[in-house]
Coordinates of N, CA and C and ligand atoms in Angstrom, one line a residue:
X604 N -2.7 310.7 98.3 CA -3.2 312.0 98.1 C -3.2 312.8 99.5
X605 N -3.1 314.1 99.5 CA -3.1 314.9 100.7 C -4.4 314.9 101.3
X606 N -4.5 315.4 102.6 CA -5.8 315.4 103.3 C -6.8 316.3 102.6
X607 N -6.3 317.3 101.9 CA -7.3 318.3 101.3 C -7.7 317.8 99.9
X608 N -7.1 316.7 99.4 CA -7.5 316.3 98.0 C -8.9 315.8 98.0
X609 N -9.6 316.1 96.9 CA -11.0 315.6 96.8 C -11.1 314.2 96.3
X610 N -9.9 313.6 96.0 CA -9.8 312.2 95.5 C -9.9 311.2 96.7
X611 N -10.8 310.3 96.6 CA -11.0 309.3 97.7 C -10.9 307.9 97.1
X612 N -10.2 307.0 97.8 CA -10.2 305.6 97.5 C -11.6 305.1 97.8
X613 N -12.1 304.1 97.1 CA -13.4 303.6 97.3 C -13.5 302.6 98.5
X614 N -14.3 303.0 99.5 CA -14.6 302.0 100.6 C -16.0 302.5 101.1
X615 N -16.5 301.8 102.2 CA -17.8 302.1 102.6 C -17.9 303.5 103.1
X616 N -16.9 304.1 103.7 CA -16.9 305.4 104.3 C -17.0 306.5 103.1
X617 N -16.2 306.3 102.1 CA -16.1 307.2 101.0 C -17.4 307.2 100.2
X618 N -18.0 306.0 100.0 CA -19.3 305.8 99.3 C -20.4 306.6 100.1
X619 N -20.3 306.5 101.5 CA -21.3 307.2 102.3 C -21.1 308.7 102.1
X620 N -19.9 309.1 102.2 CA -19.6 310.5 102.0 C -20.1 311.1 100.7
X621 N -19.9 310.3 99.6 CA -20.3 310.7 98.3 C -21.8 310.8 98.2
X622 N -22.5 309.8 98.8 CA -24.0 309.8 98.8 C -24.5 311.0 99.6
X623 N -23.8 311.3 100.7 CA -24.3 312.5 101.5 C -24.1 313.8 100.7
X624 N -23.0 313.9 100.0 CA -22.8 315.1 99.1 C -23.9 315.2 98.1
X625 N -24.2 314.0 97.4 CA -25.2 314.0 96.4 C -26.6 314.4 96.9
X626 N -26.9 313.8 98.1 CA -28.2 314.1 98.7 C -28.4 315.5 99.2
X627 N -27.2 316.2 99.4 CA -27.2 317.6 99.8 C -27.3 318.5 98.5
X628 N -27.4 317.9 97.3 CA -27.6 318.7 96.1 C -26.3 319.2 95.5
X629 N -25.2 318.5 95.9 CA -23.9 318.8 95.3 C -23.5 317.8 94.3
X630 N -22.3 318.0 93.7 CA -21.9 317.0 92.6 C -20.8 316.2 93.2
X631 N -20.6 315.0 92.6 CA -19.5 314.1 92.9 C -19.1 313.3 91.7
X632 N -17.8 313.2 91.4 CA -17.3 312.5 90.2 C -17.1 311.0 90.6
X633 N -17.5 310.2 89.7 CA -17.4 308.7 89.9 C -17.0 308.0 88.6
X634 N -16.4 306.8 88.8 CA -16.0 306.1 87.6 C -17.1 305.3 87.0
X635 N -17.2 305.2 85.7 CA -18.0 304.2 85.0 C -17.1 303.4 84.0
X636 N -17.7 302.5 83.3 CA -16.8 301.7 82.4 C -16.5 302.5 81.2
X637 N -17.2 303.6 80.9 CA -16.9 304.4 79.7 C -15.9 305.5 80.1
X638 N -16.3 306.5 80.9 CA -15.4 307.6 81.3 C -15.9 308.0 82.7
X639 N -15.1 308.9 83.4 CA -15.6 309.3 84.7 C -16.8 310.3 84.5
X640 N -17.8 310.1 85.3 CA -19.0 311.0 85.3 C -19.0 312.0 86.4
X641 N -19.6 313.2 86.1 CA -19.8 314.2 87.1 C -21.3 314.0 87.5
X642 N -21.6 313.4 88.7 CA -22.9 313.0 89.0 C -23.6 314.0 89.9
X643 N -24.9 314.1 89.7 CA -25.8 314.9 90.6 C -27.1 314.2 90.7
X644 N -27.9 314.5 91.8 CA -29.2 313.9 91.9 C -30.1 314.4 90.8
X645 N -30.5 313.5 89.9 CA -31.2 313.9 88.7 C -32.6 314.3 89.0
X646 N -33.1 314.1 90.2 CA -34.5 314.6 90.6 C -34.4 316.0 91.2
X647 N -33.2 316.6 91.3 CA -33.1 317.9 92.0 C -32.5 318.9 91.0
X648 N -33.4 319.9 90.7 CA -33.0 320.9 89.6 C -31.7 321.7 90.1
X649 N -31.6 322.0 91.3 CA -30.5 322.8 91.8 C -29.2 322.0 91.7
X650 N -29.3 320.7 91.9 CA -28.1 319.9 91.8 C -27.7 319.8 90.4
X651 N -28.7 319.6 89.5 CA -28.3 319.5 88.1 C -27.7 320.8 87.5
X652 N -28.2 321.9 88.1 CA -27.6 323.2 87.7 C -26.1 323.2 88.0
X653 N -25.7 322.6 89.1 CA -24.3 322.6 89.6 C -23.5 321.9 88.5
X654 N -24.0 320.8 87.9 CA -23.3 320.1 86.8 C -23.0 321.1 85.7
X655 N -24.0 321.8 85.2 CA -23.9 322.7 84.0 C -22.9 323.8 84.4
X656 N -23.0 324.3 85.6 CA -22.1 325.4 86.1 C -20.6 324.9 86.1
X657 N -20.4 323.8 86.8 CA -19.0 323.4 87.0 C -18.4 323.0 85.7
X658 N -19.1 322.4 84.8 CA -18.5 322.0 83.5 C -18.4 323.1 82.5
X659 N -19.2 324.2 82.8 CA -19.4 325.2 81.7 C -20.1 324.6 80.5
X660 N -21.0 323.7 80.8 CA -21.8 323.0 79.7 C -22.9 323.9 79.3
X661 N -23.1 324.0 77.9 CA -24.3 324.8 77.5 C -25.6 324.1 77.9
X662 N -26.6 324.9 78.3 CA -27.9 324.3 78.8 C -28.6 323.5 77.7
X663 N -28.2 323.7 76.4 CA -29.0 323.0 75.4 C -28.5 321.6 75.1
X664 N -27.5 321.1 75.9 CA -26.9 319.8 75.8 C -27.4 318.9 76.9
X665 N -28.3 318.0 76.5 CA -29.0 317.2 77.6 C -28.1 316.2 78.2
X666 N -28.4 315.8 79.4 CA -27.6 314.9 80.2 C -28.1 313.4 80.2
X667 N -27.3 312.5 80.4 CA -27.7 311.1 80.6 C -27.9 310.8 82.0
X668 N -29.0 310.1 82.3 CA -29.3 309.7 83.7 C -28.9 308.3 84.0
X669 N -28.2 308.0 85.0 CA -27.7 306.7 85.4 C -28.6 306.1 86.5
X670 N -28.9 304.9 86.3 CA -29.8 304.1 87.3 C -29.2 302.8 87.5
X671 N -29.5 302.1 88.7 CA -28.9 300.8 89.0 C -29.5 299.6 88.3
X672 N -30.8 299.8 87.8 CA -31.5 298.6 87.3 C -32.7 299.0 86.4
X673 N -33.3 298.1 85.8 CA -34.5 298.3 85.0 C -35.6 299.0 85.7
X674 N -35.9 298.5 87.0 CA -37.0 299.0 87.7 C -36.8 300.5 88.0
X675 N -35.6 300.9 88.2 CA -35.3 302.4 88.4 C -35.5 303.1 87.1
X676 N -35.1 302.5 86.0 CA -35.3 303.1 84.7 C -36.8 303.4 84.4
X677 N -37.6 302.4 84.8 CA -39.0 302.5 84.6 C -39.6 303.6 85.4
X678 N -39.0 304.0 86.5 CA -39.5 305.0 87.4 C -39.3 306.4 86.8
X679 N -38.3 306.5 85.9 CA -38.0 307.9 85.4 C -38.5 308.1 84.0
X680 N -39.1 307.1 83.4 CA -39.7 307.2 82.1 C -41.2 306.9 82.1
X681 N -42.0 307.5 81.2 CA -43.4 307.2 81.3 C -43.9 306.1 80.4
X682 N -43.0 305.6 79.6 CA -43.3 304.4 78.9 C -42.1 303.5 78.7
X683 N -42.4 302.2 78.7 CA -41.2 301.2 78.6 C -41.6 300.2 77.6
X684 N -41.2 300.5 76.3 CA -41.6 299.6 75.2 C -40.9 298.2 75.3
X685 N -41.4 297.2 74.7 CA -40.8 295.9 74.7 C -39.4 295.9 74.2
X686 N -39.1 296.8 73.3 CA -37.7 296.9 72.8 C -36.7 297.3 73.9
X687 N -37.2 298.2 74.8 CA -36.4 298.6 75.9 C -36.0 297.4 76.8
X688 N -37.0 296.6 77.0 CA -36.7 295.4 77.8 C -35.7 294.5 77.2
X689 N -35.8 294.3 75.8 CA -34.9 293.4 75.1 C -33.5 293.9 75.2
X690 N -33.4 295.3 74.9 CA -32.1 295.9 74.9 C -31.4 295.9 76.3
X691 N -32.3 296.1 77.3 CA -31.8 296.2 78.7 C -31.3 294.8 79.1
X692 N -32.0 293.8 78.7 CA -31.6 292.4 79.0 C -30.3 292.0 78.4
X693 N -30.1 292.5 77.2 CA -28.8 292.1 76.5 C -27.7 293.0 76.8
X694 N -27.9 294.3 76.9 CA -26.8 295.3 77.0 C -26.6 296.0 78.3
X695 N -27.5 295.9 79.3 CA -27.3 296.5 80.6 C -26.9 295.5 81.6
X696 N -26.1 295.8 82.6 CA -25.3 297.0 82.6 C -24.4 297.1 81.4
X697 N -24.2 298.4 80.9 CA -23.3 298.5 79.8 C -23.5 299.9 79.1
X698 N -22.7 300.1 78.0 CA -22.5 301.5 77.4 C -23.6 301.8 76.4
X699 N -24.9 301.6 76.8 CA -26.0 301.9 75.9 C -27.0 302.8 76.7
X700 N -27.2 304.0 76.1 CA -28.2 305.0 76.7 C -29.4 305.0 75.8
X701 N -30.6 304.8 76.5 CA -31.8 304.7 75.7 C -32.6 306.0 76.0
X702 N -33.1 306.6 75.0 CA -33.9 307.8 75.1 C -35.4 307.4 75.1
X703 N -36.1 307.8 76.2 CA -37.5 307.4 76.4 C -38.3 308.7 76.9
X704 N -39.6 308.6 76.9 CA -40.4 309.7 77.4 C -40.0 310.0 78.9
X705 N -39.8 311.3 79.2 CA -39.3 311.7 80.6 C -40.5 311.7 81.6
X706 N -40.3 311.1 82.7 CA -41.3 311.2 83.8 C -41.1 312.5 84.5
X707 N -42.2 313.0 85.2 CA -42.2 314.3 85.9 C -41.2 314.4 87.0
X708 N -40.7 313.3 87.5 CA -39.8 313.4 88.6 C -38.4 313.9 88.2
X709 N -38.2 313.9 86.8 CA -36.9 314.4 86.3 C -37.1 315.8 85.7
X710 N -36.5 316.8 86.3 CA -36.7 318.1 85.8 C -36.3 318.3 84.3
X711 N -37.0 319.2 83.6 CA -36.7 319.4 82.2 C -35.3 319.8 82.0
X712 N -34.7 320.5 83.0 CA -33.3 321.0 82.8 C -32.3 319.8 82.5
X713 N -32.6 318.6 83.0 CA -31.8 317.4 82.8 C -31.7 317.2 81.3
X714 N -32.8 317.3 80.6 CA -32.9 317.0 79.2 C -32.9 318.2 78.3
X715 N -32.4 319.3 78.8 CA -32.3 320.6 78.0 C -33.7 320.9 77.5
X716 N -34.7 320.6 78.3 CA -36.1 321.0 77.9 C -36.8 320.0 77.1
X717 N -36.2 318.9 76.7 CA -36.8 317.9 75.8 C -37.8 317.1 76.7
X718 N -38.9 316.6 76.0 CA -39.8 315.8 76.8 C -39.3 314.3 77.0
X719 N -38.1 314.1 76.7 CA -37.5 312.7 76.8 C -36.4 312.7 77.8
X720 N -35.9 311.5 78.1 CA -34.7 311.4 79.0 C -33.8 310.2 78.5
X721 N -32.5 310.5 78.5 CA -31.6 309.4 78.2 C -31.2 308.6 79.4
X722 N -31.3 307.3 79.4 CA -31.1 306.5 80.6 C -30.1 305.4 80.3
X723 N -29.2 305.1 81.3 CA -28.5 303.9 81.2 C -28.1 303.3 82.6
X724 N -27.8 302.0 82.6 CA -27.2 301.3 83.7 C -25.8 301.1 83.5
X725 N -24.9 301.8 84.2 CA -23.5 301.6 83.9 C -22.9 300.3 84.4
X726 N -21.9 299.7 83.7 CA -21.3 298.4 84.1 C -20.0 298.7 84.9
X727 N -20.2 299.3 86.1 CA -19.0 299.5 86.9 C -19.5 299.4 88.4
X728 N -18.8 298.5 89.1 CA -19.2 298.2 90.5 C -19.3 299.5 91.4
X729 N -18.4 300.4 91.2 CA -18.4 301.6 92.0 C -19.7 302.5 91.7
X730 N -19.9 302.7 90.4 CA -21.1 303.5 89.9 C -22.4 302.8 90.4
X731 N -22.4 301.5 90.3 CA -23.7 300.8 90.8 C -23.8 300.9 92.3
X732 N -22.7 300.8 93.0 CA -22.8 300.9 94.5 C -23.2 302.3 94.9
X733 N -22.7 303.3 94.2 CA -23.0 304.7 94.5 C -24.5 305.0 94.2
X734 N -25.0 304.4 93.1 CA -26.4 304.5 92.8 C -27.3 303.9 93.9
X735 N -26.8 302.7 94.4 CA -27.6 302.0 95.4 C -27.6 302.8 96.7
X736 N -26.4 303.2 97.1 CA -26.2 303.9 98.4 C -27.0 305.2 98.4
X737 N -26.9 306.0 97.3 CA -27.5 307.3 97.3 C -29.1 307.2 97.1
X738 N -29.5 306.1 96.4 CA -30.9 305.9 96.2 C -31.5 306.8 95.2
X739 N -30.7 307.5 94.5 CA -31.3 308.5 93.5 C -30.7 308.2 92.1
X740 N -31.5 308.5 91.1 CA -31.0 308.5 89.7 C -29.9 309.6 89.6
X741 N -28.8 309.3 89.0 CA -27.8 310.3 88.9 C -27.6 310.8 87.5
X742 N -27.8 312.1 87.2 CA -27.4 312.7 86.0 C -25.9 312.8 86.0
X743 N -25.3 312.4 84.9 CA -23.8 312.4 84.9 C -23.2 312.5 83.5
X744 N -22.8 313.7 83.1 CA -22.0 313.8 81.9 C -20.6 313.5 82.2
X745 N -19.7 313.5 81.3 CA -18.3 313.3 81.6 C -17.7 314.4 82.5
X746 N -16.8 314.0 83.4 CA -16.4 314.9 84.5 C -15.2 315.7 84.0
X747 N -15.5 316.6 83.1 CA -14.4 317.5 82.5 C -15.1 318.8 82.2
X748 N -14.3 319.8 82.0 CA -14.8 321.1 81.5 C -15.4 320.8 80.1
X749 N -16.5 321.5 79.7 CA -17.1 321.3 78.4 C -16.1 321.5 77.3
X750 N -16.2 320.6 76.3 CA -15.3 320.8 75.1 C -13.9 320.2 75.3
X751 N -13.6 319.7 76.5 CA -12.2 319.1 76.7 C -12.4 317.6 76.7
X752 N -11.2 316.9 76.7 CA -11.2 315.4 76.6 C -11.8 314.8 77.8
X753 N -12.7 313.7 77.5 CA -13.3 313.0 78.6 C -12.3 312.3 79.5
X754 N -12.5 312.4 80.8 CA -11.5 311.8 81.8 C -11.6 310.3 82.0
X755 N -10.5 309.6 82.0 CA -10.6 308.2 82.3 C -9.8 307.8 83.6
X756 N -9.3 308.8 84.3 CA -8.8 308.6 85.6 C -9.2 309.7 86.6
X757 N -9.1 309.4 87.9 CA -9.5 310.4 88.9 C -8.6 311.7 88.7
X758 N -7.3 311.5 88.4 CA -6.4 312.6 88.2 C -6.8 313.5 87.1
X759 N -7.2 312.9 86.0 CA -7.7 313.7 84.8 C -8.9 314.6 85.3
X760 N -9.8 314.0 86.1 CA -10.9 314.7 86.5 C -10.5 316.0 87.3
X761 N -9.6 315.7 88.3 CA -9.1 316.8 89.1 C -8.4 317.9 88.3
X762 N -7.6 317.5 87.3 CA -7.0 318.5 86.4 C -8.0 319.4 85.7
X763 N -9.1 318.7 85.2 CA -10.0 319.5 84.4 C -11.0 320.3 85.3
X764 N -11.3 319.7 86.5 CA -12.3 320.3 87.4 C -11.7 320.5 88.8
X765 N -10.8 321.4 89.0 CA -10.1 321.5 90.3 C -11.0 321.9 91.4
X766 N -12.2 322.4 91.1 CA -13.2 322.8 92.2 C -14.2 321.7 92.5
X767 N -14.1 320.5 91.9 CA -15.0 319.5 92.2 C -15.0 319.1 93.7
X768 N -16.1 318.9 94.4 CA -16.1 318.6 95.8 C -15.5 317.2 96.2
X769 N -15.7 316.3 95.3 CA -15.3 314.9 95.6 C -15.2 314.1 94.3
X770 N -14.1 313.2 94.3 CA -13.9 312.3 93.2 C -13.7 310.9 93.8
X771 N -14.6 309.9 93.5 CA -14.3 308.5 93.9 C -13.3 307.9 92.9
X772 N -12.2 307.4 93.4 CA -11.2 306.9 92.5 C -11.4 305.4 92.3
X773 N -11.9 305.0 91.2 CA -12.0 303.6 90.8 C -11.0 303.1 89.9
X774 N -9.9 303.8 89.7 CA -8.9 303.4 88.8 C -9.3 303.8 87.4
X775 N -8.4 303.4 86.4 CA -8.7 303.8 85.0 C -10.0 303.2 84.4
X776 N -10.7 303.9 83.6 CA -11.9 303.4 83.0 C -11.6 302.3 81.9
X777 N -12.4 301.3 81.8 CA -12.1 300.2 80.9 C -12.2 300.6 79.5
X778 N -13.3 301.3 79.1 CA -13.6 301.6 77.7 C -13.0 302.9 77.2
X779 N -13.2 304.0 78.0 CA -12.6 305.3 77.5 C -13.4 305.9 76.4
X780 N -14.5 305.4 76.1 CA -15.4 306.0 75.0 C -16.8 306.1 75.6
X781 N -17.5 307.2 75.2 CA -18.8 307.5 75.7 C -19.8 306.4 75.2
X782 N -21.0 306.3 75.9 CA -22.0 305.3 75.6 C -22.6 305.6 74.2
X783 N -23.1 304.6 73.6 CA -24.0 304.7 72.4 C -25.3 305.2 72.8
X784 N -25.9 306.1 72.1 CA -27.2 306.7 72.4 C -28.2 306.3 71.3
X785 N -29.4 305.7 71.7 CA -30.4 305.5 70.8 C -31.8 306.0 71.2
X786 N -32.6 306.5 70.3 CA -33.9 307.0 70.6 C -35.0 306.0 70.4
X787 N -35.6 305.6 71.5 CA -36.7 304.6 71.4 C -38.1 305.2 71.4
X788 N -38.2 306.5 71.3 CA -39.5 307.2 71.2 C -40.1 307.2 69.8
X789 N -39.3 306.7 68.9 CA -39.9 306.5 67.5 C -39.7 305.1 67.0
X790 N -40.5 304.8 66.0 CA -40.5 303.4 65.4 C -40.2 303.6 63.9
X791 N -39.1 302.9 63.4 CA -38.1 302.2 64.2 C -37.2 303.1 65.0
X792 N -36.5 302.5 66.0 CA -35.6 303.4 66.8 C -34.5 304.0 65.9
X793 N -33.9 305.0 66.5 CA -32.9 305.8 65.7 C -31.6 305.9 66.5
X794 N -30.5 305.7 65.8 CA -29.2 305.9 66.5 C -28.9 307.4 66.6
X795 N -28.7 307.9 67.8 CA -28.4 309.3 67.9 C -26.9 309.6 68.0
X796 N -26.2 308.7 68.7 CA -24.7 308.8 68.8 C -24.1 307.5 68.9
X797 N -23.2 307.2 67.9 CA -22.4 306.0 68.0 C -21.5 306.1 69.2
X798 N -21.1 304.9 69.8 CA -20.3 305.0 71.0 C -19.7 303.6 71.3
X799 N -19.5 303.4 72.6 CA -18.8 302.2 73.0 C -19.5 300.9 72.7
X800 N -20.8 300.9 72.6 CA -21.5 299.6 72.2 C -21.4 299.5 70.7
X801 N -20.8 298.4 70.2 CA -20.6 298.2 68.8 C -22.0 298.2 68.0
X802 N -22.0 299.0 66.9 CA -23.2 299.1 66.1 C -23.7 297.7 65.6
X803 N -22.8 296.9 65.4 CA -23.1 295.5 64.9 C -24.0 294.8 65.9
X804 N -23.7 294.9 67.2 CA -24.5 294.2 68.2 C -25.9 294.8 68.3
X805 N -26.0 296.2 68.1 CA -27.3 296.8 68.2 C -28.1 296.4 67.0
X806 N -27.5 296.3 65.8 CA -28.2 295.9 64.6 C -28.8 294.5 64.7
X807 N -28.1 293.6 65.5 CA -28.6 292.3 65.7 C -30.0 292.3 66.4
X808 N -30.2 293.3 67.3 CA -31.4 293.4 68.0 C -32.4 294.2 67.3
X809 N -31.9 295.3 66.5 CA -32.8 296.2 65.8 C -32.3 296.3 64.4
X810 N -32.7 295.3 63.5 CA -32.2 295.3 62.1 C -32.6 296.6 61.4
X811 N -33.8 297.2 61.7 CA -34.3 298.4 61.0 C -33.9 299.7 61.7
X812 N -32.9 299.6 62.6 CA -32.4 300.8 63.3 C -32.1 301.9 62.3
X813 N -32.6 303.1 62.5 CA -32.4 304.3 61.6 C -31.0 304.8 61.9
X814 N -30.2 305.0 60.9 CA -28.8 305.5 61.1 C -28.7 306.8 60.5
X815 N -28.0 307.8 61.1 CA -27.7 309.1 60.5 C -26.9 308.8 59.2
X816 N -27.0 309.7 58.2 CA -26.3 309.5 57.0 C -24.8 309.3 57.1
X817 N -24.3 310.1 58.1 CA -22.8 310.1 58.2 C -22.3 308.8 58.8
X818 N -23.2 308.0 59.5 CA -22.8 306.7 60.0 C -22.9 305.7 58.9
X819 N -24.0 305.8 58.1 CA -24.2 304.8 57.0 C -23.1 304.8 56.1
X820 N -22.5 306.0 55.8 CA -21.5 306.2 54.8 C -20.1 305.8 55.4
X821 N -20.0 305.7 56.7 CA -18.7 305.5 57.3 C -18.2 304.0 57.1
Ligands
AMP1266 P1 -22.6 312.9 77.4 O1 -22.0 314.2 76.9 O2 -21.7 311.7 77.2 O3 -23.1 313.1 78.8 O4 -23.9 312.5 76.5 C1 -24.9 313.4 76.4 C2 -25.4 313.3 75.0 O5 -26.4 312.3 74.9 C3 -26.0 314.5 74.4 O6 -25.1 315.4 73.9 C4 -27.0 314.0 73.4 O7 -26.3 313.7 72.2 C5 -27.4 312.7 74.0 N1 -28.7 312.8 74.8 C6 -28.8 312.9 76.1 N2 -30.1 313.0 76.4 C7 -30.8 313.1 75.3 C8 -32.2 313.2 74.9 N3 -33.2 313.3 75.9 N4 -32.6 313.2 73.6 C9 -31.6 313.0 72.7 N5 -30.3 312.9 72.9 C10 -29.9 312.9 74.2
MG1267 MG1 -17.7 314.5 77.4

């Protein structure tokens, strides 16, 4: 890549640079096992606004917050039911986002005004390292213009978001499908979005999982 390209190979220096950008309230694209995410400090409203602006994402579409471990997940939610522990133990790091009550450190803008927050631990060494180096939970929808195809390579990201300040290049994403989203704020839990985590595996843990009609019939 040329000197002016925002695409960086992953090493200690580029991870530091990415963390500096994030801590300054800017956005940075990074690989996860599902798709490339456009990350911003989830505790900083101005940074989260940059995600919506750069993607052209409508403000009513909530973001998923990425954290490195269960302890960090517990810091951004106000309750952590036993089922969250079981699911985290079996499926994290991995493509499962859990919706839980949102802690005050996460601005309402992250969740499009909802009192909840979707949280996951991604199964990608670069994403996990960036989370550790930045020390912040990262709100990260797919790193593309709203309504276009989710990117699975750094080049896809650049094509869709030519003004992105930085892209960490971790090679092609393994799964290429968004995370499965479940709501744990109700009993029994409810499937909100089918995704990369097979429904069969989820049903083994939550046999009474509420499914939307269009999933049941599929
Ligand atoms: P993505 O576009 O892959 O970043 O995923 C975001 C999607 O996750 C949203 O469009 C919702 O379907 C779901 N989601 C995120 N946060 C919440 C939340 N707090 N409550 C319900 N669904 C959520
Ligand atoms: Mg997307």
